[in-house]
CSV table of C-alpha atoms in Angstrom, one decimal:
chain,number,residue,atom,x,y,z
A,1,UNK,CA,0.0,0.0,0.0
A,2,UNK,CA,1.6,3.1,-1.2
A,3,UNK,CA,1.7,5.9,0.5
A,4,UNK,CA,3.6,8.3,-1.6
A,5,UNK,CA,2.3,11.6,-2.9
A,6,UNK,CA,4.0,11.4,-6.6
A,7,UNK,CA,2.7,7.6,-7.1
A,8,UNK,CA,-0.9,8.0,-5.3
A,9,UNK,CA,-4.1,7.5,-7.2
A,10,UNK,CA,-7.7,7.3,-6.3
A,11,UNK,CA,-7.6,3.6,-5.2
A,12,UNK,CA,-4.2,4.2,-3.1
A,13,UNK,CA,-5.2,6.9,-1.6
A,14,UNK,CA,-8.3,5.7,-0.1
A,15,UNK,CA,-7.1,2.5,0.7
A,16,UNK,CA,-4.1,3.9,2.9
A,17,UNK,CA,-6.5,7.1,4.0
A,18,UNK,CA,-8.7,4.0,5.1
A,19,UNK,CA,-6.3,2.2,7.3
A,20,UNK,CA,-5.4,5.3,9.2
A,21,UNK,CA,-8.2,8.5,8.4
A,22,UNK,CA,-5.4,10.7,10.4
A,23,UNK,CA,-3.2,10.4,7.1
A,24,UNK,CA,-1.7,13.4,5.9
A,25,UNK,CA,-0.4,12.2,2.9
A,26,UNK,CA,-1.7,12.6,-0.6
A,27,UNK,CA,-2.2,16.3,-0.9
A,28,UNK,CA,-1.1,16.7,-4.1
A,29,UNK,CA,-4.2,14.0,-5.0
A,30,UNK,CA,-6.8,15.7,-3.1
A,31,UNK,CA,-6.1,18.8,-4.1
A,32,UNK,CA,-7.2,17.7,-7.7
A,33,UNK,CA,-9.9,14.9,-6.2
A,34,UNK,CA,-12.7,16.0,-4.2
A,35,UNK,CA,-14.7,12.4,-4.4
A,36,UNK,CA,-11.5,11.5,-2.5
A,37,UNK,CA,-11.6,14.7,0.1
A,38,UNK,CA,-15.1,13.8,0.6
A,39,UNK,CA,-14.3,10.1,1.3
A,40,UNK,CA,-12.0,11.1,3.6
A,41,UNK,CA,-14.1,13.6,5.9
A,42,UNK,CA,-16.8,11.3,5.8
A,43,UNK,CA,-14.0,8.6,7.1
A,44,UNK,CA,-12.9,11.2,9.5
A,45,UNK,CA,-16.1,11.5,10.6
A,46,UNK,CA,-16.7,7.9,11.6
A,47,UNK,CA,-13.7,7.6,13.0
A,48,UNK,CA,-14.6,9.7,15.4
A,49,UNK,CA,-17.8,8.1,15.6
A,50,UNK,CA,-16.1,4.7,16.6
A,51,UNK,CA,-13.9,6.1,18.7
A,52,UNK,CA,-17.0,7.6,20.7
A,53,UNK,CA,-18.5,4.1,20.1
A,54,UNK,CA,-15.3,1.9,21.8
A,55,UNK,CA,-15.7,3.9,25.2
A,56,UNK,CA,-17.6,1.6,27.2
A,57,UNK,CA,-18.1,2.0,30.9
A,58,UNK,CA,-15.2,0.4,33.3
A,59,UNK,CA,-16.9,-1.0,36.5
A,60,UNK,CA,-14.2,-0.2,40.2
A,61,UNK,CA,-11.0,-1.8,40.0
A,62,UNK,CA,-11.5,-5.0,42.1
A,63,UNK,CA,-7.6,-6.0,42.6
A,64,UNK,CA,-7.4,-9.9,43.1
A,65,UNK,CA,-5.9,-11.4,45.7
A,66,UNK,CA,-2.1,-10.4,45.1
A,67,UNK,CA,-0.1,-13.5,46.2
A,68,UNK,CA,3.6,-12.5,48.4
A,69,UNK,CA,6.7,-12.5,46.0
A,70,UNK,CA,9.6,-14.2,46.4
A,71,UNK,CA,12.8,-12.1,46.5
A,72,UNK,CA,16.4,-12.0,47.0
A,73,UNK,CA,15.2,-9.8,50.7
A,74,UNK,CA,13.2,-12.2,51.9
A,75,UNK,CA,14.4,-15.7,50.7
A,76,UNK,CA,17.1,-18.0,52.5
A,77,UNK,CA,18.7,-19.7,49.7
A,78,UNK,CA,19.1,-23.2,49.4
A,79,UNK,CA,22.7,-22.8,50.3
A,80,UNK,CA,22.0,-21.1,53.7
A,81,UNK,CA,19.6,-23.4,54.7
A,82,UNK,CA,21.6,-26.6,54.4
A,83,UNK,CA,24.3,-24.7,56.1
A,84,UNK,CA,22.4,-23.7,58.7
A,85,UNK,CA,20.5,-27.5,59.5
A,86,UNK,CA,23.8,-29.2,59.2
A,87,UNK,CA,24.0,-31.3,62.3
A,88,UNK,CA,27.5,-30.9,64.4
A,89,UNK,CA,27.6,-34.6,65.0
A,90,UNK,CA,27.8,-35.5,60.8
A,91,UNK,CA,30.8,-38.0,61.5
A,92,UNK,CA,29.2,-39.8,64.6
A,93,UNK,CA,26.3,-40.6,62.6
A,94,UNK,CA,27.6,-41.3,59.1
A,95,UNK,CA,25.2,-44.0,57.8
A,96,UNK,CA,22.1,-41.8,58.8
A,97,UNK,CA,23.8,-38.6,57.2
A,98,UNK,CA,24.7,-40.1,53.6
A,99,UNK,CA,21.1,-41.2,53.8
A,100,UNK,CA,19.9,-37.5,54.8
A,101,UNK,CA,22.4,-36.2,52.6
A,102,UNK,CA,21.1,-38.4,49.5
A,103,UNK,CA,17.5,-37.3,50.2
A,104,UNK,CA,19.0,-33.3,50.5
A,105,UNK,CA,20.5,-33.7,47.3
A,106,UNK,CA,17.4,-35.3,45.7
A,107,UNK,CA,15.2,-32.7,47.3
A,108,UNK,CA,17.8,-29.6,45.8
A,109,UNK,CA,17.4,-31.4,42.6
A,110,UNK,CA,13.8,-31.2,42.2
A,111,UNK,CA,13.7,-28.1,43.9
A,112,UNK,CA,15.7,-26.6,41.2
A,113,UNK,CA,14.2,-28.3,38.6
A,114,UNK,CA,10.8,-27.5,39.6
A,115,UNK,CA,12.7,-23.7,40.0
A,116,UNK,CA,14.1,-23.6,36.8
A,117,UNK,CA,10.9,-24.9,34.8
A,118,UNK,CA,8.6,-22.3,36.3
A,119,UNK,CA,11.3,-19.1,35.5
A,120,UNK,CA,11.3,-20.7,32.1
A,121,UNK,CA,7.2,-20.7,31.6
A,122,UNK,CA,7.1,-17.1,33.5
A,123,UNK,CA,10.2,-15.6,31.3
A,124,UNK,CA,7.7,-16.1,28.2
A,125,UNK,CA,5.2,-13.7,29.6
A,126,UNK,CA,8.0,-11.3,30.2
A,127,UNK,CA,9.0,-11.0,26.7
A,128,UNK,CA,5.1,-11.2,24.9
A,129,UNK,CA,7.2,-9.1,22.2
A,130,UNK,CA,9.4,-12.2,21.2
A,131,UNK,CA,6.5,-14.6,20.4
A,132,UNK,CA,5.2,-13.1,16.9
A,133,UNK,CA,5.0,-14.8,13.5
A,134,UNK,CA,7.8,-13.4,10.8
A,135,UNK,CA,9.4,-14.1,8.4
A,136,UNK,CA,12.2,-11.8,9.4
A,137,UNK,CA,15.7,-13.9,9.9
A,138,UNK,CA,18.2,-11.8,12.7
A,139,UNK,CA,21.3,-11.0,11.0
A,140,UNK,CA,24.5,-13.5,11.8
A,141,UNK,CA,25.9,-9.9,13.5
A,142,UNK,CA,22.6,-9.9,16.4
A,143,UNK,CA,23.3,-13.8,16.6
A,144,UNK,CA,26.7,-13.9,16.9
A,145,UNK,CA,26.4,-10.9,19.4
A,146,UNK,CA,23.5,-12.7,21.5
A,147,UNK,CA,25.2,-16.1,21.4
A,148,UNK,CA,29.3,-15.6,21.3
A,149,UNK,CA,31.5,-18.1,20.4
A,150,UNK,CA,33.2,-18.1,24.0
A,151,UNK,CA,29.4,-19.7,25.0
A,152,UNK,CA,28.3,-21.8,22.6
A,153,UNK,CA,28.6,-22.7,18.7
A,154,UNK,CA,25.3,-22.3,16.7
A,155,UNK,CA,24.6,-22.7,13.1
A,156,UNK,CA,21.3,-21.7,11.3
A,157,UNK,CA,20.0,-25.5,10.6
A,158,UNK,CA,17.9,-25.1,13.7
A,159,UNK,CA,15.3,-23.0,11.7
A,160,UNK,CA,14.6,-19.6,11.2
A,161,UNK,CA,15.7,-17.5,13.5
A,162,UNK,CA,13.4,-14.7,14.1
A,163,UNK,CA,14.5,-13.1,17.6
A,164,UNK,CA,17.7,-12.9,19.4
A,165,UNK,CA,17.9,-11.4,22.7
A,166,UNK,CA,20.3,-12.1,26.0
A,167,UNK,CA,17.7,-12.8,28.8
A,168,UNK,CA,18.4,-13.5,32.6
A,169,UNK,CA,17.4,-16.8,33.6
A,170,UNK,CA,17.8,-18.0,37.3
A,171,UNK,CA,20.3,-15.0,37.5
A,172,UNK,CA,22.4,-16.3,34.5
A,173,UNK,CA,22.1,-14.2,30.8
A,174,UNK,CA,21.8,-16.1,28.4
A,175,UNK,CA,20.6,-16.7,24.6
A,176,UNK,CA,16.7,-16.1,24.1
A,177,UNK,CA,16.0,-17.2,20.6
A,178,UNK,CA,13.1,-17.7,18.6
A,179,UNK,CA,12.9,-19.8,15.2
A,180,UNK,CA,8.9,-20.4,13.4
A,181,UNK,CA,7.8,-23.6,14.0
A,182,UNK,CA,5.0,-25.3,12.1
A,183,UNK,CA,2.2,-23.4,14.2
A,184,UNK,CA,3.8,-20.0,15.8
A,185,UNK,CA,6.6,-19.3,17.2
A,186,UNK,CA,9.0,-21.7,19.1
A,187,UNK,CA,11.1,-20.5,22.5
A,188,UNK,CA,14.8,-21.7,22.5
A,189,UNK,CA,16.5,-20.6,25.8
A,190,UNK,CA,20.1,-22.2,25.6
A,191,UNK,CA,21.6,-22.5,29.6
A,192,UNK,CA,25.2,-23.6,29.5
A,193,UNK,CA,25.3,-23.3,32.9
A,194,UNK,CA,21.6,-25.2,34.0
A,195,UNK,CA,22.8,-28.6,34.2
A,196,UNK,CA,19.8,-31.5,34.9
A,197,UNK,CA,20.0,-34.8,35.0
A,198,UNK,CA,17.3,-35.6,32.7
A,199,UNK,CA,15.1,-34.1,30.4
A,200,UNK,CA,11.9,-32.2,32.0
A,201,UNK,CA,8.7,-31.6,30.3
A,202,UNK,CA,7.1,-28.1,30.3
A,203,UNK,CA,3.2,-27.7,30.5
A,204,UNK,CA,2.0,-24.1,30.1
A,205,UNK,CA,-1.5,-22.6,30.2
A,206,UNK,CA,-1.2,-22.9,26.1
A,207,UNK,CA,2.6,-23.7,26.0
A,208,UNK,CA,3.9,-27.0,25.8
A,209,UNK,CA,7.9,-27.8,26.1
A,210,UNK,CA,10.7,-29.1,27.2
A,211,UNK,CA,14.3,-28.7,28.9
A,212,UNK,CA,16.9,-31.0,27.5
A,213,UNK,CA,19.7,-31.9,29.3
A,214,UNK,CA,22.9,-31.0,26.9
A,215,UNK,CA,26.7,-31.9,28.4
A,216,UNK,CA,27.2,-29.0,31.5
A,217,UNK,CA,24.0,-27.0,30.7
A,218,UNK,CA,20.6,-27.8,29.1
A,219,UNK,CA,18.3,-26.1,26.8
A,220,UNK,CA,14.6,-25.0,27.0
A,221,UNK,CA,12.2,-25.3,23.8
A,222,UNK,CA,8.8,-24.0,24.2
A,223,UNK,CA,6.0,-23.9,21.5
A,224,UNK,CA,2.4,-23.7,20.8
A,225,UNK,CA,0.8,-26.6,22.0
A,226,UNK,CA,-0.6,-28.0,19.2
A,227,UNK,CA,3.2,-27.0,17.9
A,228,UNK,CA,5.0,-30.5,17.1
A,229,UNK,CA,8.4,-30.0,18.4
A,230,UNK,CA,10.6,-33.3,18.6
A,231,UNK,CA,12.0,-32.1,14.9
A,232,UNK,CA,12.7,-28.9,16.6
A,233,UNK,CA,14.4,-30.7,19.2
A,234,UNK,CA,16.6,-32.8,17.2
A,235,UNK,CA,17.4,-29.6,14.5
A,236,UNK,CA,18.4,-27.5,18.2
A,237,UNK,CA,20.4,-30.1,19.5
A,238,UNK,CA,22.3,-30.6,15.9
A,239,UNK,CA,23.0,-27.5,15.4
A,240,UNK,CA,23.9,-25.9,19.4
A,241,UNK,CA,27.2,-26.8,20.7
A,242,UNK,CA,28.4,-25.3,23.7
A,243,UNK,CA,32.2,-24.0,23.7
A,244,UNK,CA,33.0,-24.2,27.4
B,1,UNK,CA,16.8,-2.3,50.9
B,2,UNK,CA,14.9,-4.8,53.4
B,3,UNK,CA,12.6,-6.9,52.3
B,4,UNK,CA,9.3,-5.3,53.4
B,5,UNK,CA,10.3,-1.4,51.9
B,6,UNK,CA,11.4,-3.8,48.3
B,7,UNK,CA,8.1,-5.5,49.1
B,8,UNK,CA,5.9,-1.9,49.5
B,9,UNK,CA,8.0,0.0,46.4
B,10,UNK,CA,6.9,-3.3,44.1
B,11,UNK,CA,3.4,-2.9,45.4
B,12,UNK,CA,3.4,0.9,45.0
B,13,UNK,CA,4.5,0.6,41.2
B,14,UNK,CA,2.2,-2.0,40.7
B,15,UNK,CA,-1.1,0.3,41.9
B,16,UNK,CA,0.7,2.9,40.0
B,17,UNK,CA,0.3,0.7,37.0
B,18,UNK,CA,-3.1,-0.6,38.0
B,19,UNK,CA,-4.3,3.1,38.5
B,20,UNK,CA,-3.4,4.4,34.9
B,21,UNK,CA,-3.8,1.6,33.0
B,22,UNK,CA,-6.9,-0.1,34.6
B,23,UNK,CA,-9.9,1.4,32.5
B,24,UNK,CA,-7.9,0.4,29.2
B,25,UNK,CA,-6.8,-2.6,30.0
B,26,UNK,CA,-11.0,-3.2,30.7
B,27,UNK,CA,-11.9,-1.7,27.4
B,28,UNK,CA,-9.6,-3.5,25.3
B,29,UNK,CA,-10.4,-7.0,27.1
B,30,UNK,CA,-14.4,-6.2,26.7
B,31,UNK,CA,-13.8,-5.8,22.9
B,32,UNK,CA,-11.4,-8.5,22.3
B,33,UNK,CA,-14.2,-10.6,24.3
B,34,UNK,CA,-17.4,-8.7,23.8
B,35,UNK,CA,-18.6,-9.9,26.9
B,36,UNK,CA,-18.5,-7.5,30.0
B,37,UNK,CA,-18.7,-10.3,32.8
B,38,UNK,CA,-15.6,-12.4,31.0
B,39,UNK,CA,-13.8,-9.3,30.6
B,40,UNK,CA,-13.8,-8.6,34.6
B,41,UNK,CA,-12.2,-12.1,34.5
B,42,UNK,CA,-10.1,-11.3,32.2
B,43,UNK,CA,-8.5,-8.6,33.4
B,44,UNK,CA,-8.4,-9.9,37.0
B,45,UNK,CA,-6.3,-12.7,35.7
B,46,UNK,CA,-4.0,-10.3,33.9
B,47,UNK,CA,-3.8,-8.2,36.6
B,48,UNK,CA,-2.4,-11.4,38.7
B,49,UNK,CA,0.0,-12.4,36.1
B,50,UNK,CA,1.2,-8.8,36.0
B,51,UNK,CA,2.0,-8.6,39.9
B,52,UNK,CA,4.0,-12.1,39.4
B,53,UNK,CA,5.7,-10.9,36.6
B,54,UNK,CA,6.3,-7.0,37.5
B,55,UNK,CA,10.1,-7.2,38.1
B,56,UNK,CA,10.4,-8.3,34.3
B,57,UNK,CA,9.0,-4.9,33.7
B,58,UNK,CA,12.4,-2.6,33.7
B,59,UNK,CA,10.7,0.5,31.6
B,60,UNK,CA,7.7,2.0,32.8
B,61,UNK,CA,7.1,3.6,29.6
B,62,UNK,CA,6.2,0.6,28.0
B,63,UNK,CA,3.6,0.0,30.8
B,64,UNK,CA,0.7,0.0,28.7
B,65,UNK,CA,2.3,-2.2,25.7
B,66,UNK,CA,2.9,-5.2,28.2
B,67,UNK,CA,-0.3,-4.8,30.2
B,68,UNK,CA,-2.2,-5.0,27.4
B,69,UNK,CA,-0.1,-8.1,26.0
B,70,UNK,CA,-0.7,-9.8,28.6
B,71,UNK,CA,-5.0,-8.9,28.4
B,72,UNK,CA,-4.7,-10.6,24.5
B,73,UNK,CA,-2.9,-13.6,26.4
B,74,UNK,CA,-5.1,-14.2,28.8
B,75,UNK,CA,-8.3,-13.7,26.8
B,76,UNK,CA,-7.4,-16.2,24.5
B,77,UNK,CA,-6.3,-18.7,27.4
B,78,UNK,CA,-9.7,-17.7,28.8
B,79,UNK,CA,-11.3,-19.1,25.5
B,80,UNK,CA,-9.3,-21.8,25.0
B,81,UNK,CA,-10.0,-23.2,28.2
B,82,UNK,CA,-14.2,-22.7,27.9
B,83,UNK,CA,-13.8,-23.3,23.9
B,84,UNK,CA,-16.3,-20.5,23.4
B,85,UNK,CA,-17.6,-20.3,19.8
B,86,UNK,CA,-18.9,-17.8,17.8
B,87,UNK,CA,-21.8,-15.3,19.3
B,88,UNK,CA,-25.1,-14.8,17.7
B,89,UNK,CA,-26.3,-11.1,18.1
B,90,UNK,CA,-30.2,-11.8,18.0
B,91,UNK,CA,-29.0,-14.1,20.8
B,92,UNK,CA,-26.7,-12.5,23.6
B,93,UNK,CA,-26.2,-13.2,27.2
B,94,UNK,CA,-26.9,-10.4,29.6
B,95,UNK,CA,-23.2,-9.3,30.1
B,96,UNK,CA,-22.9,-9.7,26.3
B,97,UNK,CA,-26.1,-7.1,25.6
B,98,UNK,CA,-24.5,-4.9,28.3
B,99,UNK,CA,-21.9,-4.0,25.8
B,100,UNK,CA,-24.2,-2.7,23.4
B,101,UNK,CA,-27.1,-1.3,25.9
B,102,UNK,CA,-25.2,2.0,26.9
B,103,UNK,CA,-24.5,3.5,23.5
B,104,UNK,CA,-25.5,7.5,24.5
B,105,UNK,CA,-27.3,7.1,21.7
B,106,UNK,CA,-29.3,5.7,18.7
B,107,UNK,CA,-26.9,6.5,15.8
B,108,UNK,CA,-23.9,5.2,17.9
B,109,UNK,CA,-25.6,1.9,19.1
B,110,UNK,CA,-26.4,1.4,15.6
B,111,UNK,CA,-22.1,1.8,15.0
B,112,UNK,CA,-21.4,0.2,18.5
B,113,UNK,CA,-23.5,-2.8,17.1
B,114,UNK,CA,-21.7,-3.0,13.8
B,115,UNK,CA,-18.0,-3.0,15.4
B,116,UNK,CA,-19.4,-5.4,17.9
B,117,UNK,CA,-19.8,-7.9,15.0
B,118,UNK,CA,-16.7,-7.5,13.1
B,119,UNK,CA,-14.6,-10.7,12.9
B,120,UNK,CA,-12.0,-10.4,15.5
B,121,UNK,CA,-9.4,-10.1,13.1
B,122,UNK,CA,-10.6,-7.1,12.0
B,123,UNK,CA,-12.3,-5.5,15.3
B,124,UNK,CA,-9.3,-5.7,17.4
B,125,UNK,CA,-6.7,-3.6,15.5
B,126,UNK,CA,-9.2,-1.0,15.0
B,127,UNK,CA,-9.9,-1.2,18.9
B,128,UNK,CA,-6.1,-0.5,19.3
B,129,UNK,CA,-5.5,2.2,16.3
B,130,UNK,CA,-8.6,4.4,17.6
B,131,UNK,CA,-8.5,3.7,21.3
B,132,UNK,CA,-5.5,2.7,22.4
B,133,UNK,CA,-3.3,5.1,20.1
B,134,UNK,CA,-0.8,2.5,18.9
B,135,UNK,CA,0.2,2.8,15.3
B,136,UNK,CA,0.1,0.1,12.3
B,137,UNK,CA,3.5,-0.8,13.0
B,138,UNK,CA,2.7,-1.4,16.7
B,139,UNK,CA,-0.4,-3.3,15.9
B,140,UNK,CA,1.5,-5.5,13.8
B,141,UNK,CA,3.9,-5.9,16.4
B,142,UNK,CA,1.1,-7.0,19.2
B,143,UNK,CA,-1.1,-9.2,17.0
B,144,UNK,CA,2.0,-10.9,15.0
B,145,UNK,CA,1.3,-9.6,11.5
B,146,UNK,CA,3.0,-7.8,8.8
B,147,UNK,CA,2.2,-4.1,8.6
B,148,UNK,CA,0.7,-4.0,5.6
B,149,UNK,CA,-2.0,-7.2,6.8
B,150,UNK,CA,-2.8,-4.8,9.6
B,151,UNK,CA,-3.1,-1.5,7.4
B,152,UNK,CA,-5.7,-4.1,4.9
B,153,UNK,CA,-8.2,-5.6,7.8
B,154,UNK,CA,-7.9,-1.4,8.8
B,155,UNK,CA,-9.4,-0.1,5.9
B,156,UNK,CA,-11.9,-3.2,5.3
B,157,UNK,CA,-12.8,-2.9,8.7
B,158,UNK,CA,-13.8,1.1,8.1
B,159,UNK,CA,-15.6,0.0,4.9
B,160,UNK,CA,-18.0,-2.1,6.5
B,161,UNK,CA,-18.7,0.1,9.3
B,162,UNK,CA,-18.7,3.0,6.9
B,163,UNK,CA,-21.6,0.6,4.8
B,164,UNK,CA,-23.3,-0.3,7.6
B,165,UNK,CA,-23.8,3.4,8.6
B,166,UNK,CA,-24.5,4.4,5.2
B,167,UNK,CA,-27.8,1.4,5.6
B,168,UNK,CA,-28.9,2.5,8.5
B,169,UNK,CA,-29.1,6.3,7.3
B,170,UNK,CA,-30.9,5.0,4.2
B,171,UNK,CA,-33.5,3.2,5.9
């Protein structure tokens, strides 16, 4: 849809003066078209019209009940509280404590897995921008700038690579990618630095995913969920290889 | 910082937020849905996934961009979940009708009853180009579409309502 005075005829005119009726474009055409001026006040006119139309009444804000956040002020990190339930009498008592210590260490795990899931599904809905359907790839300068070859090695076999952004991620930055699945957009969050033990599935409100464990790190793919990602999986994990 | 002054400036920004953006965050969720009761919902869900996700908000100024992303989300969770079809206009729940029943008058229900029936595709980026203020380019950017898709459902979506007043004047 042009929008240029020199090129501008009837049909142009009315068809960009009809997609936004605050257009100031085309004078040169109006000047010489009043069926077109008179389109346009009459456009004008109904646009204010809908505008008048759209302004519905808005009942009291009714605030839901706002759940506490966790922060950095007032959480005790894993860390501390092992430290601080660590009984003195560890070498008395060795049998119990490997036990106690095994069940810790599965407890941390699934603590941090559970963790790392839910900052994955939540990051989503921080970056609403990233999930749009284009055609648009990033230029190799945005990736090689978002995923530097001091982190990890990436071709472009995984697909086409719409969005490129460094993202924090359980305090880490790191790569926030998206490539166009079959049915939307698909998530890729490479963590060189998340290492699970095995892979964990992701179940959004309308998300489906997965983190995949890969060497030291793992790497999150999220889609649509009617989106069918296991050849996404395989193309990411082809075509990511980390460098440390 | 301690944890309860961190705890009362996130809350603080958060009414902040709540306080200017409220009314369209409402208006754009009761014409994405066209259904003031699921609206409320709506908007009491976003409101909740706002206040869990405000710290990913770093620039205020893009307040109203995000807030309102996160409305379109929830809507369409909200409709995915109850699998809501199409609505019939002769046939409209109470909190559907309650959209069209305050129209200050005649000439403007008759218009408020015509956008009300646009295909969604076309109703909602006229809702944000006249209402909320965004441009084509930001439109395409919300709903995931090329400018110039957004610029075409624009100018078919003024045509129809621009027909449908033009019928109603002749009868």
């Amino acid at each position: 849809m042009s929008t240029s005075n020199e090129t501008m005829n009837c049909e142009q005119y009315r068809q960009a003066v009809g997609a936004d009726p605050s257009l100031e474009d085309g004078a040169d055409h109006l000047s010489d078209c009043a069926v077109c001026r008179k389109f346009r006040d009459e456009l004008r006119v109904l646009n204010t019209n809908i505008a008048r139309a759209l302004q519905v009444s808005v009942p009291p804000l009714n605030l839901p009940e706002l759940p506490g956040i966790a922060t950095q002020d007032n959480v005790v990190s894993l860390d501390s509280r092992r430290s601080l339930t660590r009984p003195a009498w560890f070498a008395l008592a060795a049998s119990v404590m490997v036990a106690a210590v095994l069940g810790v260490q599965m407890l941390t795990v699934d603590v941090d897995n559970v963790s790392l899931a839910n900052e994955v599904l939540a990051h989503l809905d921080h970056e609403p921008a990233a999930l749009v359907v284009s055609s648009t790839p990033v230029t190799s300068r945005t990736l090689d700038r978002v995923v530097p070859a001091n982190v990890a090695r990436m071709d472009h076999s995984a697909g086409l690579i719409t969005y490129a952004r460094s993202c924090v991620i359980n305090g880490k930055t790191v790569p926030h990618l998206v490539i166009q699945g079959e049915r939307g957009p698909v998530t890729i969050l490479l963590m060189p630095d998340e290492e699970i033990a095995t892979a964990q599935t992701l179940d959004g409100d309308n998300t489906h995913g997965v983190i995949l464990p890969v060497g030291e790190g793992s790497i999150a793919i999220i889609g649509a969920r009617e989106e069918p990602l296991e050849r996404i999986e395989k193309s990411v994990l082809s075509s990511v290889a980390w460098s440390t | 910082m301690n944890s309860s002054s961190t705890d009362a400036a996130r809350r603080q920004k958060f009414d902040r937020l709540v306080v200017v953006f409220h009314s369209d965050m409402y208006r754009y969720a009761a014409w994405l849905c066209r259904d003031k009761a699921i609206a409320e919902d709506v908007v009491q869900e976003a409101l909740l996934r706002a206040w869990k996700s405000l710290d990913a908000l770093r620039d205020e100024a893009a307040a109203k961009h995000w807030l309102l992303t996160i409305v379109r989300r929830e809507n369409a969770r909200y409709f995915e979940r109850r699998r809501l079809e199409t609505v019939d206009i002769d046939n409209l729940t109470a909190s559907q009708s309650a959209l069209l029943a305050e129209a200050p008058d005649e000439e403007l229900n008759e218009l408020r009853e015509a956008i009300y029936e646009l295909e969604d595709d076309y109703r909602e980026p006229l809702v944000l180009q006249v209402m909320m203020g965004y441009s084509t380019r930001e439109i395409a950017e919300m709903m995931g579409l090329k400018q110039g898709a957004v610029l075409t459902r624009l100018h078919r979506a003024r045509l129809r309502l621009k027909d449908n007043v033009a019928q109603v004047e002749q009868e």
